[in-house]
Short mmCIF file of C-alpha atoms and ligand atoms in Angstrom, two decimals:
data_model
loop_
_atom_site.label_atom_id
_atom_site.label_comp_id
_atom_site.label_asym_id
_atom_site.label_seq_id
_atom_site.Cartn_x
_atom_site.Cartn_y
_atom_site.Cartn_z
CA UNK A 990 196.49 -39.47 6.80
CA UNK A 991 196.36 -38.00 10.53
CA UNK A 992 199.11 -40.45 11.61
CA UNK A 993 202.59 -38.78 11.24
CA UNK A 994 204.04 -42.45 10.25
CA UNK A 995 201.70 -41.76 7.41
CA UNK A 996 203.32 -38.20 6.77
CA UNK A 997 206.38 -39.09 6.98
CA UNK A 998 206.09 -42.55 4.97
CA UNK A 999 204.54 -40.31 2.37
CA UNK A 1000 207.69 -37.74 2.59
CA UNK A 1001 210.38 -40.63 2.97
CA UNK A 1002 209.06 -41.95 -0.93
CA UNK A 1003 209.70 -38.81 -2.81
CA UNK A 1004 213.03 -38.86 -1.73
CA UNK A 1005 213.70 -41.98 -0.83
CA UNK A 1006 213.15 -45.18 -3.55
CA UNK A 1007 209.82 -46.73 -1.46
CA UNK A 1008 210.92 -44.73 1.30
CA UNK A 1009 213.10 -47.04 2.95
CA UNK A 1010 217.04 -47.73 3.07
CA UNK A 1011 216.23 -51.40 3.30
CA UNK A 1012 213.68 -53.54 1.65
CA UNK A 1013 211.89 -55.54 4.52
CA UNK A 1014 211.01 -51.90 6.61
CA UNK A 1015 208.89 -50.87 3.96
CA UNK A 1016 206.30 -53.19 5.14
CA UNK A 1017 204.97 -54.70 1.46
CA UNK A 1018 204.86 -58.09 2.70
CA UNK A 1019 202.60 -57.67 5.40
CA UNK A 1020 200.59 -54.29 3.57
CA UNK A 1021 200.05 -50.85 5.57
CA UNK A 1022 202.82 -48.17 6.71
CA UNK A 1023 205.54 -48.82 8.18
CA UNK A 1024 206.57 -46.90 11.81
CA UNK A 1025 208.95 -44.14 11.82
CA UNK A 1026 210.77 -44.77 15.15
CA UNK A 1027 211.81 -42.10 17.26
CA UNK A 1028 213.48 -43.74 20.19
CA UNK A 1029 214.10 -47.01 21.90
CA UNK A 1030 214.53 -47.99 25.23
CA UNK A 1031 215.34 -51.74 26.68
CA UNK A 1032 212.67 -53.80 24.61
CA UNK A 1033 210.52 -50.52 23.91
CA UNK A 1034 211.03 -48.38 21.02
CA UNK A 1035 208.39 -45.46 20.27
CA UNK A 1036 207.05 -44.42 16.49
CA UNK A 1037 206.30 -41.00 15.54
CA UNK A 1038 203.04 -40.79 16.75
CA UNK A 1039 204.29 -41.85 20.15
CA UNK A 1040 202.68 -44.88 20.66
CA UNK A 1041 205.07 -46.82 22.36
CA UNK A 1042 205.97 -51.44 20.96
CA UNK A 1043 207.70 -54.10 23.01
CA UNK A 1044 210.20 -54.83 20.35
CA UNK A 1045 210.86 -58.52 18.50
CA UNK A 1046 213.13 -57.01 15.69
CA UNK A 1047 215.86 -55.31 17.75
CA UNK A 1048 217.44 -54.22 15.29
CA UNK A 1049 217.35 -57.27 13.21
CA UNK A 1050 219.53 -59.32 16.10
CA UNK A 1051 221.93 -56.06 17.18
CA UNK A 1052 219.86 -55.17 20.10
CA UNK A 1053 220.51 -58.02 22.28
CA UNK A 1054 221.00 -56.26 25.51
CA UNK A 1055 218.12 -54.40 24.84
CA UNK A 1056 218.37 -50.92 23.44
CA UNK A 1057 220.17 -47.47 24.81
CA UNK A 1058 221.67 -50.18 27.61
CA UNK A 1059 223.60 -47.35 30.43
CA UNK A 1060 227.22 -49.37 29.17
CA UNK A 1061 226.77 -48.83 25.47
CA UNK A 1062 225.27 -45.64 25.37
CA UNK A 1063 228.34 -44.37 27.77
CA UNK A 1064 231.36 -46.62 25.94
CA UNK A 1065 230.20 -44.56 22.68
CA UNK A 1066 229.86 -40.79 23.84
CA UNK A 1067 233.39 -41.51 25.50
CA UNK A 1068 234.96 -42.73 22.09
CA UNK A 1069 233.11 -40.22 20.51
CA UNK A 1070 235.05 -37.06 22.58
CA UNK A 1071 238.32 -38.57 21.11
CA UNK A 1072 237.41 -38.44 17.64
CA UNK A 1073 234.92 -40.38 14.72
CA UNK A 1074 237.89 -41.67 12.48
CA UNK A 1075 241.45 -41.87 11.85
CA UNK A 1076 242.55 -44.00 9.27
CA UNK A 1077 244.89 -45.41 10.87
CA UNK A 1078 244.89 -48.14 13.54
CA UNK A 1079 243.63 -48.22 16.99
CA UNK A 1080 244.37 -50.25 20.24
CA UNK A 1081 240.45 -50.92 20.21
CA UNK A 1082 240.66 -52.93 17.15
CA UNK A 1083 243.22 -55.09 18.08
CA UNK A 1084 241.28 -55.69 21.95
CA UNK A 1085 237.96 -56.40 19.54
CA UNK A 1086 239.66 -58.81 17.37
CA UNK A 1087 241.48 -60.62 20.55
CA UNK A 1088 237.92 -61.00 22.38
CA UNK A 1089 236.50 -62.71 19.04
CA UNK A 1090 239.63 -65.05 18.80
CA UNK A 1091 239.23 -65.69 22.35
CA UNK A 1092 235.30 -66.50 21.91
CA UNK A 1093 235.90 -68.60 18.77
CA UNK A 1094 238.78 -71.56 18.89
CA UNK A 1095 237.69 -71.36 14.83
CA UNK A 1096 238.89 -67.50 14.59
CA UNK A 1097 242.68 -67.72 14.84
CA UNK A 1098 243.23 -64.27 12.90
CA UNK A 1099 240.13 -61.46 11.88
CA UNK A 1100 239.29 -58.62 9.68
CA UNK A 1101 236.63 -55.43 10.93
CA UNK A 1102 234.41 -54.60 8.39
CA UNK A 1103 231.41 -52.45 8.55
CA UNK A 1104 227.95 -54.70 7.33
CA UNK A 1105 227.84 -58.03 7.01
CA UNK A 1106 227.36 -57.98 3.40
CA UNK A 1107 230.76 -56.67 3.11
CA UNK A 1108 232.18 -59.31 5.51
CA UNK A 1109 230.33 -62.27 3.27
CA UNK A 1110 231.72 -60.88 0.18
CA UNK A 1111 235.26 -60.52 1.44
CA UNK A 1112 234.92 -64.16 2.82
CA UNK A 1113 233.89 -65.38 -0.71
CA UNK A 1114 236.59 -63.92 -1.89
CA UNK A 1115 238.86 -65.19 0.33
CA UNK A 1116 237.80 -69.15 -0.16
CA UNK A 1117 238.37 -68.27 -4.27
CA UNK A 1118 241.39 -66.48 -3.49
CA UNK A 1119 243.43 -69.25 -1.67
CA UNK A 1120 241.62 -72.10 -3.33
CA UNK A 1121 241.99 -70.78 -6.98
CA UNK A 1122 238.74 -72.29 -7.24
CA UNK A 1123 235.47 -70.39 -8.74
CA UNK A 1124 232.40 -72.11 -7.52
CA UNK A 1125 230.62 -71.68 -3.98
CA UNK A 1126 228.12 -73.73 -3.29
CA UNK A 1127 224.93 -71.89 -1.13
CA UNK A 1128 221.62 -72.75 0.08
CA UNK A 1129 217.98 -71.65 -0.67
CA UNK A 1130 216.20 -69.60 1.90
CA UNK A 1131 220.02 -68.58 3.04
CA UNK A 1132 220.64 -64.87 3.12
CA UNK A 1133 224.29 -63.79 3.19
CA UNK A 1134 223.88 -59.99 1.89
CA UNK A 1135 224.02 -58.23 -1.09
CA UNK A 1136 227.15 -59.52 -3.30
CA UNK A 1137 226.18 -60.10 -6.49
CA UNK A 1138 227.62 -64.20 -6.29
CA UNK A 1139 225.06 -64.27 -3.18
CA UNK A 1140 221.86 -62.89 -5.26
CA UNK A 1141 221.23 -65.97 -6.62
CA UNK A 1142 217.54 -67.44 -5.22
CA UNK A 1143 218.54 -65.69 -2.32
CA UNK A 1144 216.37 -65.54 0.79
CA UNK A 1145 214.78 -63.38 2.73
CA UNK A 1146 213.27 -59.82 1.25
CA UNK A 1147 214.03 -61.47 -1.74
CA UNK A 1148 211.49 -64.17 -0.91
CA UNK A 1149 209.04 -61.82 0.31
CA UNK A 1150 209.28 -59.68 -3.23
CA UNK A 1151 208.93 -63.25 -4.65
CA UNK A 1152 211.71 -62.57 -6.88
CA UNK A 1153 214.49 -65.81 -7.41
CA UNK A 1154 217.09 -63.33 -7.76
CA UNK A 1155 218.33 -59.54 -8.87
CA UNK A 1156 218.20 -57.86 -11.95
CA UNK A 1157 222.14 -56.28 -12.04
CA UNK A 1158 223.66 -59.60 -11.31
CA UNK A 1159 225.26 -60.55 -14.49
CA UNK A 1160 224.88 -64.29 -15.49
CA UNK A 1161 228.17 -65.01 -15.81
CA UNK A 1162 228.70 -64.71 -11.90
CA UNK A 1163 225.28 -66.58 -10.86
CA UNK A 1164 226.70 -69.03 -13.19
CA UNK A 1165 229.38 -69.86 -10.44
CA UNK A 1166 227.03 -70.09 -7.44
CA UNK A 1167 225.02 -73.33 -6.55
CA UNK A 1168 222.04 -73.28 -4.58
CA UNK A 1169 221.08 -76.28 -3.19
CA UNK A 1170 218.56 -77.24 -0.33
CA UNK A 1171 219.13 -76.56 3.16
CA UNK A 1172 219.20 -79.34 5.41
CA UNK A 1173 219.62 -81.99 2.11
CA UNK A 1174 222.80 -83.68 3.31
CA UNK A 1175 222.91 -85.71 -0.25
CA UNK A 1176 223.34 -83.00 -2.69
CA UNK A 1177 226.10 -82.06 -1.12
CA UNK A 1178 227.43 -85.37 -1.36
CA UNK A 1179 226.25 -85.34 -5.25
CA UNK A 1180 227.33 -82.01 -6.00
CA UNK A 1181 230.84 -82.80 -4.27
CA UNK A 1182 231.33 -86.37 -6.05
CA UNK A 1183 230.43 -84.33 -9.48
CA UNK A 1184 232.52 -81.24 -9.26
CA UNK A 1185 234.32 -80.68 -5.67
CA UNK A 1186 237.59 -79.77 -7.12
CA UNK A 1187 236.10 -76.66 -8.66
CA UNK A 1188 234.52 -75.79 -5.72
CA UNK A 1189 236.03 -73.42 -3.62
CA UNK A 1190 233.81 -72.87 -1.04
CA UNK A 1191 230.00 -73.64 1.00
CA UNK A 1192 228.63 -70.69 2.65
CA UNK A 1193 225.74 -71.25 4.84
CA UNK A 1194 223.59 -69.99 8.25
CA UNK A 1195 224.46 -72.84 10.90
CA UNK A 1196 220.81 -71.65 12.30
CA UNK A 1197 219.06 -69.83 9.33
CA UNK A 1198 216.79 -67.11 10.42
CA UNK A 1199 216.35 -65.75 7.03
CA UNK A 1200 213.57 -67.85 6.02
CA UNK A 1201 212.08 -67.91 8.90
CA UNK A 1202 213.73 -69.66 12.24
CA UNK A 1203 215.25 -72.96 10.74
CA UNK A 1204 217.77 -74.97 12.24
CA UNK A 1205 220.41 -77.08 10.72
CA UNK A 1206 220.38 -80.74 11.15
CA UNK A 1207 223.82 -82.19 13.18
CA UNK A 1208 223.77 -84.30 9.94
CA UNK A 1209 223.43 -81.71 7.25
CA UNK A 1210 226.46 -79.35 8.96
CA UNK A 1211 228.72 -82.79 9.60
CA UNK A 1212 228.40 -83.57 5.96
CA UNK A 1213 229.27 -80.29 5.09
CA UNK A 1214 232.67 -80.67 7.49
CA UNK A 1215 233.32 -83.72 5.88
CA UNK A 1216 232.80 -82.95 2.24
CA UNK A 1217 234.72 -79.40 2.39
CA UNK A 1218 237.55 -81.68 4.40
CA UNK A 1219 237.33 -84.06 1.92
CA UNK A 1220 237.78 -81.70 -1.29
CA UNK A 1221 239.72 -78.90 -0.18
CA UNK A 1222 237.02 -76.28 -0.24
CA UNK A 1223 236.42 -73.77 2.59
CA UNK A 1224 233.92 -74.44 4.86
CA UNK A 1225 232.58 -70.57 5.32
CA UNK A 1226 229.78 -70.36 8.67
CA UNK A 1227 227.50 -67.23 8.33
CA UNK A 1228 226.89 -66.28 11.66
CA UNK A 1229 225.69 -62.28 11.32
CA UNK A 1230 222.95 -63.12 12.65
CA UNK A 1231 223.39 -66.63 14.87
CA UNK A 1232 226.38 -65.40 16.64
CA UNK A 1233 226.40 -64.59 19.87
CA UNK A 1234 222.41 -64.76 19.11
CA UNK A 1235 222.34 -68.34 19.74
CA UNK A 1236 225.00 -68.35 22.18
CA UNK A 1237 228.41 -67.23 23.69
CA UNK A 1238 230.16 -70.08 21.50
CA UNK A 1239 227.61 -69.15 18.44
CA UNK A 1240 226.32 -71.55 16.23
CA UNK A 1241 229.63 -73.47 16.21
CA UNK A 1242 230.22 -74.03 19.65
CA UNK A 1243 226.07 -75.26 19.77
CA UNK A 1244 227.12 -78.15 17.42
CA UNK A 1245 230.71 -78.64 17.67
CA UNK A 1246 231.62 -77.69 14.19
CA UNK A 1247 234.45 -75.91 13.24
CA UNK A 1248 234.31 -74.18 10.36
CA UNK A 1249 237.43 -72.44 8.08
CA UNK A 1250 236.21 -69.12 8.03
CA UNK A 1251 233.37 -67.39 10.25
CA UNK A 1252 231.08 -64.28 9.02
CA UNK A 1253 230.43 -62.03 12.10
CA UNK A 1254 227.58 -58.88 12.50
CA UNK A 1255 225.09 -57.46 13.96
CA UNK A 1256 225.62 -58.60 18.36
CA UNK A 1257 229.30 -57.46 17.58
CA UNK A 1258 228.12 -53.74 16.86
CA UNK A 1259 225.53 -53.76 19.40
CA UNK A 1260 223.87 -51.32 16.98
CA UNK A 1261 226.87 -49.65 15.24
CA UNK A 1262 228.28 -50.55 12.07
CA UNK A 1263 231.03 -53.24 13.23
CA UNK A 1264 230.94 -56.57 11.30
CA UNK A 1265 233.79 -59.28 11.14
CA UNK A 1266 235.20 -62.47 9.16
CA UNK A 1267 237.76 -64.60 10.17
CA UNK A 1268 239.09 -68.01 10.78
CA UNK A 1269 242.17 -69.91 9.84
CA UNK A 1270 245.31 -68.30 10.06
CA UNK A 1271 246.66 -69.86 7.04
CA UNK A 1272 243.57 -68.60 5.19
CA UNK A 1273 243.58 -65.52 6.33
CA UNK A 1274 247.20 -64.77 5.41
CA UNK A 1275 246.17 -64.48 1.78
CA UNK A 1276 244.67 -60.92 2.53
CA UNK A 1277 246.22 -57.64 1.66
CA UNK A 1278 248.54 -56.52 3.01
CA UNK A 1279 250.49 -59.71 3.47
CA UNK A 1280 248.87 -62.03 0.04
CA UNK A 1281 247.13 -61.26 -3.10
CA UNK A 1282 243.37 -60.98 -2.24
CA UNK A 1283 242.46 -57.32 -1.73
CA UNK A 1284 240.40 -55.91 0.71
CA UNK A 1285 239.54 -52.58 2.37
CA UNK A 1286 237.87 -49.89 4.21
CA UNK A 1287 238.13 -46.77 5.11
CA UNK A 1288 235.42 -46.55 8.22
CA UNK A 1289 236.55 -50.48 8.72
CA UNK A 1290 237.48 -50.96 12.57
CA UNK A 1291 235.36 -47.50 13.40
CA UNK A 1292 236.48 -46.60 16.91
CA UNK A 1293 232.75 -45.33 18.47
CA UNK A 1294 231.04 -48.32 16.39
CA UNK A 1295 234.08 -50.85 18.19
CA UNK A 1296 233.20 -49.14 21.45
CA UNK A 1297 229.40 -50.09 21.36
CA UNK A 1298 230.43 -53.33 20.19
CA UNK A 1299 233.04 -53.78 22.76
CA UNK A 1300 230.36 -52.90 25.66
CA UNK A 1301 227.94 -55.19 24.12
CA UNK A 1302 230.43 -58.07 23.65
CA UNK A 1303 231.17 -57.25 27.45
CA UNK A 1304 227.60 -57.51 28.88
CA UNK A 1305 226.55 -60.75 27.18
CA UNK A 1306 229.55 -62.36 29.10
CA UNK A 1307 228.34 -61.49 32.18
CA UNK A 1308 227.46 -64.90 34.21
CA UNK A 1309 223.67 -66.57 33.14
CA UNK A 1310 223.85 -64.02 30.51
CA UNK A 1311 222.67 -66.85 28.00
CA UNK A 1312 220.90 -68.63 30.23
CA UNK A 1313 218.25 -66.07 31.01
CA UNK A 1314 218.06 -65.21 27.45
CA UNK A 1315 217.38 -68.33 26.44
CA UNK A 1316 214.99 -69.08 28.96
CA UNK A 1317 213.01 -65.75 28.04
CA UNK A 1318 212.75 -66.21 24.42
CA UNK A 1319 211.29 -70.06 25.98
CA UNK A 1320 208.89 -68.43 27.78
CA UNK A 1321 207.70 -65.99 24.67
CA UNK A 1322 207.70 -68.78 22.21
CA UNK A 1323 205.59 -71.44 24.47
CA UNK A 1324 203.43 -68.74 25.30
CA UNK A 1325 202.53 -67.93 21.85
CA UNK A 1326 202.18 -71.94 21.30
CA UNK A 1327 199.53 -72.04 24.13
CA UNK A 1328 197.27 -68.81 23.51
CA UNK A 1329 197.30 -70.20 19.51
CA UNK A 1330 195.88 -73.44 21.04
CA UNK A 1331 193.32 -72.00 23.06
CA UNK A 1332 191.88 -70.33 19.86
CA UNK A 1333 192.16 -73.27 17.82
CA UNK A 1334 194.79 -71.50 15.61
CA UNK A 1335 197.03 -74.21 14.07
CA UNK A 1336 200.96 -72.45 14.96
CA UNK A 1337 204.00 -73.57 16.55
CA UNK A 1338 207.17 -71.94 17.68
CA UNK A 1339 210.84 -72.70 17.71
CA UNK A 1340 213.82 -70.91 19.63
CA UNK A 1341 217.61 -71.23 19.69
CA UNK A 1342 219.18 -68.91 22.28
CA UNK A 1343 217.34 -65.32 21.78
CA UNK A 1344 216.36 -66.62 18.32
CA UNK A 1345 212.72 -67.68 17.46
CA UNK A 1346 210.39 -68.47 14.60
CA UNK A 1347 206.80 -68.26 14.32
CA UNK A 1348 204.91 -70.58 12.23
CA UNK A 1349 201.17 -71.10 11.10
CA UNK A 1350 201.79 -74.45 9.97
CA UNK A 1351 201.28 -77.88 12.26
CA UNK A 1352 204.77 -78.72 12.82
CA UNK A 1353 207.65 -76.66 12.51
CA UNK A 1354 209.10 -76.61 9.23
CA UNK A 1355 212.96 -77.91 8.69
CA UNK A 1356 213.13 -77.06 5.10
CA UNK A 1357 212.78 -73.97 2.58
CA UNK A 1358 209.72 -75.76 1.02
CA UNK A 1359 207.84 -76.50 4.05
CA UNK A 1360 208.22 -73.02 5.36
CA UNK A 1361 207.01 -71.52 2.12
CA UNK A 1362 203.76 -73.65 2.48
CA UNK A 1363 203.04 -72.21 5.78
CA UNK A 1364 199.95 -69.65 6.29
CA UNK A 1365 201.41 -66.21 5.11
CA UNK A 1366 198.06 -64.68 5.01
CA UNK A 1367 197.34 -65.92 8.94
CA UNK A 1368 201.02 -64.48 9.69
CA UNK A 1369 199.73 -60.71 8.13
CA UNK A 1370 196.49 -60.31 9.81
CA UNK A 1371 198.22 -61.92 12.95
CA UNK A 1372 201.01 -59.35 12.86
CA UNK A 1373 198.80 -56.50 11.86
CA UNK A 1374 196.49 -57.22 15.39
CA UNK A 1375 199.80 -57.49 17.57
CA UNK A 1376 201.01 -54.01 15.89
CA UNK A 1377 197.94 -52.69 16.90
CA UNK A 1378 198.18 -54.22 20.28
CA UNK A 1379 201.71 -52.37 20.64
CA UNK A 1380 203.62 -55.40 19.49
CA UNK A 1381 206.24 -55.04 17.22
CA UNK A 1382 207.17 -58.44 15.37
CA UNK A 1383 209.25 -58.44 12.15
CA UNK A 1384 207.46 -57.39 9.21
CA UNK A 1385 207.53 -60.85 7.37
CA UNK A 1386 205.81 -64.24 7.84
CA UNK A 1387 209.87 -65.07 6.56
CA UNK A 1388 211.95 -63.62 9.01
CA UNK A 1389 213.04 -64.52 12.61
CA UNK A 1390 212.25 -63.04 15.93
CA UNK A 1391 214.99 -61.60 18.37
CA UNK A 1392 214.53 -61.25 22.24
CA UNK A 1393 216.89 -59.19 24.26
CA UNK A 1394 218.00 -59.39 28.14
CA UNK A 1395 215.26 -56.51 28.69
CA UNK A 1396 212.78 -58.59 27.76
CA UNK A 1397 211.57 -59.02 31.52
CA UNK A 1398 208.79 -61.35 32.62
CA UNK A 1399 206.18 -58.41 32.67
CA UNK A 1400 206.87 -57.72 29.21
CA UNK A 1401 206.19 -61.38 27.74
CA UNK A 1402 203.86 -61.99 29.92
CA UNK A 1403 202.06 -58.26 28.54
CA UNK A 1404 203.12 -60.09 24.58
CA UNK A 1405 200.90 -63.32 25.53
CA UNK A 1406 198.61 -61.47 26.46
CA UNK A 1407 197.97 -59.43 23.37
CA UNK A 1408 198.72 -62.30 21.37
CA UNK A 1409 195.49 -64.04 22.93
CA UNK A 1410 193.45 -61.53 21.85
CA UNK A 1411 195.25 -61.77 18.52
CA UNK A 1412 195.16 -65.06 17.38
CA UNK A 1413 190.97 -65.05 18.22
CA UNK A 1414 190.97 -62.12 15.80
CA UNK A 1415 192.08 -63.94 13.02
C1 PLP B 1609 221.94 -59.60 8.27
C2 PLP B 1609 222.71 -60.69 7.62
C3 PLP B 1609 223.71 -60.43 6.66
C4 PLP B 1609 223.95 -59.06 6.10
O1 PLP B 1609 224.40 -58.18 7.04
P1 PLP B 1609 224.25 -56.59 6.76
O2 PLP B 1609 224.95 -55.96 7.92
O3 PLP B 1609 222.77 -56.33 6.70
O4 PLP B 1609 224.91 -56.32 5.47
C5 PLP B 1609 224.46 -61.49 6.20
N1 PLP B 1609 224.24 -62.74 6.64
C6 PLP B 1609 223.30 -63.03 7.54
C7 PLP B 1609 223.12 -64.43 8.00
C8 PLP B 1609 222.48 -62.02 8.04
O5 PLP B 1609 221.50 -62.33 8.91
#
């Protein structure tokens, strides 16, 4: 108990159920305590003790232009000096929601919201609302937040805890929500033939990276298109975490899919609490004040949490912003591929725009199934060694990685290189 992460872990559970205001921190998938951070700096943050990680969480995905950047530090102590909260609109809302509408042909109209959980909720409601329609339709290994329609086999910590779903979610609501397999283009032309007028919407991650790094099929999301098209239902993209992750057009604009309504987070606070859904004007017209489905908030819209999402949403425009991103999470992931190989470790690695998985399997998996069969114990003792080595990767063998535009070539490079010494530890 000399290390103050210990201390403090120790502290954090008496008050705190395990310690933690999320799940995953707590570090019970991969065993030991977890690190109290201190501060962060482009891809560096520092735990109590002051050792110092090159960061793969960032946040979970908000960190993208690596952390404390000069712009959003600045954008948010000058909001700040003019007040937290008003209640009452601002001029930064309305310049947040015209960049997203601008960024997304799919977004004709938006709402602010503060989590993503809130924004997947109000979205759900929203398909049920103008549909008059009940069921949603959702995929294993796909993590959309905390609503209690969404707890249903959901992904993610859940998976880790190996729990299918809550306790606290009544029956009656799971009862509405089918699960089916990602990437399984057929059951959702079986479960569509069967029941697609009661269906009012299919929520899914267009690149899941809460199982792990998996990316749709072109088939799987066309189907989708077609079927929702076909039956009325609302075709509902969850991009907290893919968009402007994956890209400056998101998910959408990777495969040319428009969806009805889009689910926005994380990159769009760059660290505050600012999250989004929107979509089709006609859709969204059915929200308070102007239709019948009610929705609210009273921090929604925050000016100093618009303001670091603002700056953010500024930087990743800048020219080759994307493009360097995406070439540096390259870098990372066939790095890891080659000092695996050279130690005879069977892995692989995938990336989508500052997105990547790790895998101890032989191929990378496309499916729910095949990425629970991969080597979760490898994964532990392999993240465990890189922790050690001052390398901070997410605490799951079932969660995805996240680069930012600090990650320089020094600071891979210094991540291979650990990682070499890793994998022959294993
Ligand atoms: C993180 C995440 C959410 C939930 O967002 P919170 O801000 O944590 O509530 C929803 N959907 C996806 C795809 C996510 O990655």
């Amino acid at each position: 108990m000399n290390s103050k992460n210990d201390i403090l872990f120790a502290r954090a559970q008496a008050s705190t159920p395990g310690g933690v205001n999320s799940p995953v921190r707590a570090f019970r998938s991969v065993g030991g305590t977890p690190r109290f951070i201190t501060r962060a700096e482009g891809p560096h943050f520092w735990d109590a003790d002051g050792k110092r990680y090159i960061d793969y969480i960032g946040s979970w995905g908000p960190a993208i232009v690596g952390h404390a950047h000069p712009d959003v530090i600045r954008a948010v102590q000058e909001a700040a000096t003019h007040g937290l909260s008003f209640g009452a609109p601002t001029e930064a809302e309305i310049l947040m929601a015209e960049e997203i509408c601008r960024l997304l042909p799919s977004v004709e109209q938006v709402r602010l919201v503060s989590s993503g959980t809130e924004a997947a909720m109000s979205a759900l409601r929203l398909a049920r609302g103008a549909t008059r329609r009940d069921k949603i339709v959702k995929f294993e290994g796909c993590y959309h937040g905390h609503a209690d329609s969404l707890l249903v086999k959901a992904g993610s910590g859940l998976l880790t805890f190996g729990n299918p779903t809550s306790a606290g979610v009544p029956e009656d609501f799971a009862r509405h929500t089918l699960v089916l397999d990602y990437n399984e283009p057929q059951q959702l032309e079986e479960v569509f033939r069967t029941m697609g007028d009661q269906i009012a919407c299919v929520i899914v991650e267009p690149v899941a990276g809460n199982m792990n790094l998996v990316r749709a099929t072109p088939e799987f999301l066309q189907t989708m298109r077609r079927v929702c098209s076909e039956h009325g239902a609302v075709l509902i993209f969850d991009e907290v975490m893919s968009g402007f992750r994956v890209g400056l057009g998101c998910a959408q604009g990777l495969y040319g899919i428009t969806p009805d309504l889009t689910v926005l987070g994380k990159v769009i606070g760059g660290g505050m609490p600012v999250a989004a859904f929107g979509g089709r004007k006609d859709l969204m017209q059915h929200l308070a004040p102007l239709g019948p489905v009610y929705q609210a908030g009273t921090l929604s819209g925050n000016p100093v949490a618009v303001a670091a999402g603002m700056a953010t949403m500024k930087l990743v425009q800048q020219p080759g912003f994307y493009e360097n991103l995406g070439a540096q999470t390259n870098k990372l992931a066939e790095g890891l591929t080659a000092a695996a190989r050279e130690a005879g470790v069977p892995f692989c690695a995938d990336a989508v725009g500052g997105m990547f998985g790790l895998y101890f399997a032989d191929s990378i998996p496309a499916s729910y199934k095949a990425m629970m069969a991969t080597d979760k114990d490898r994964f532990n003792r392999f993240f465990h060694a890189m922790l050690d080595l001052g390398v901070y990767l997410a605490p799951s063998a079932f969660e995805a990685g996240f680069v930012s535009a600090a990650h320089s070539d020094a600071v891979i490079a210094e991540t291979v290189s650990a990682a070499r010494q890793a994998f022959t530890r294993l």
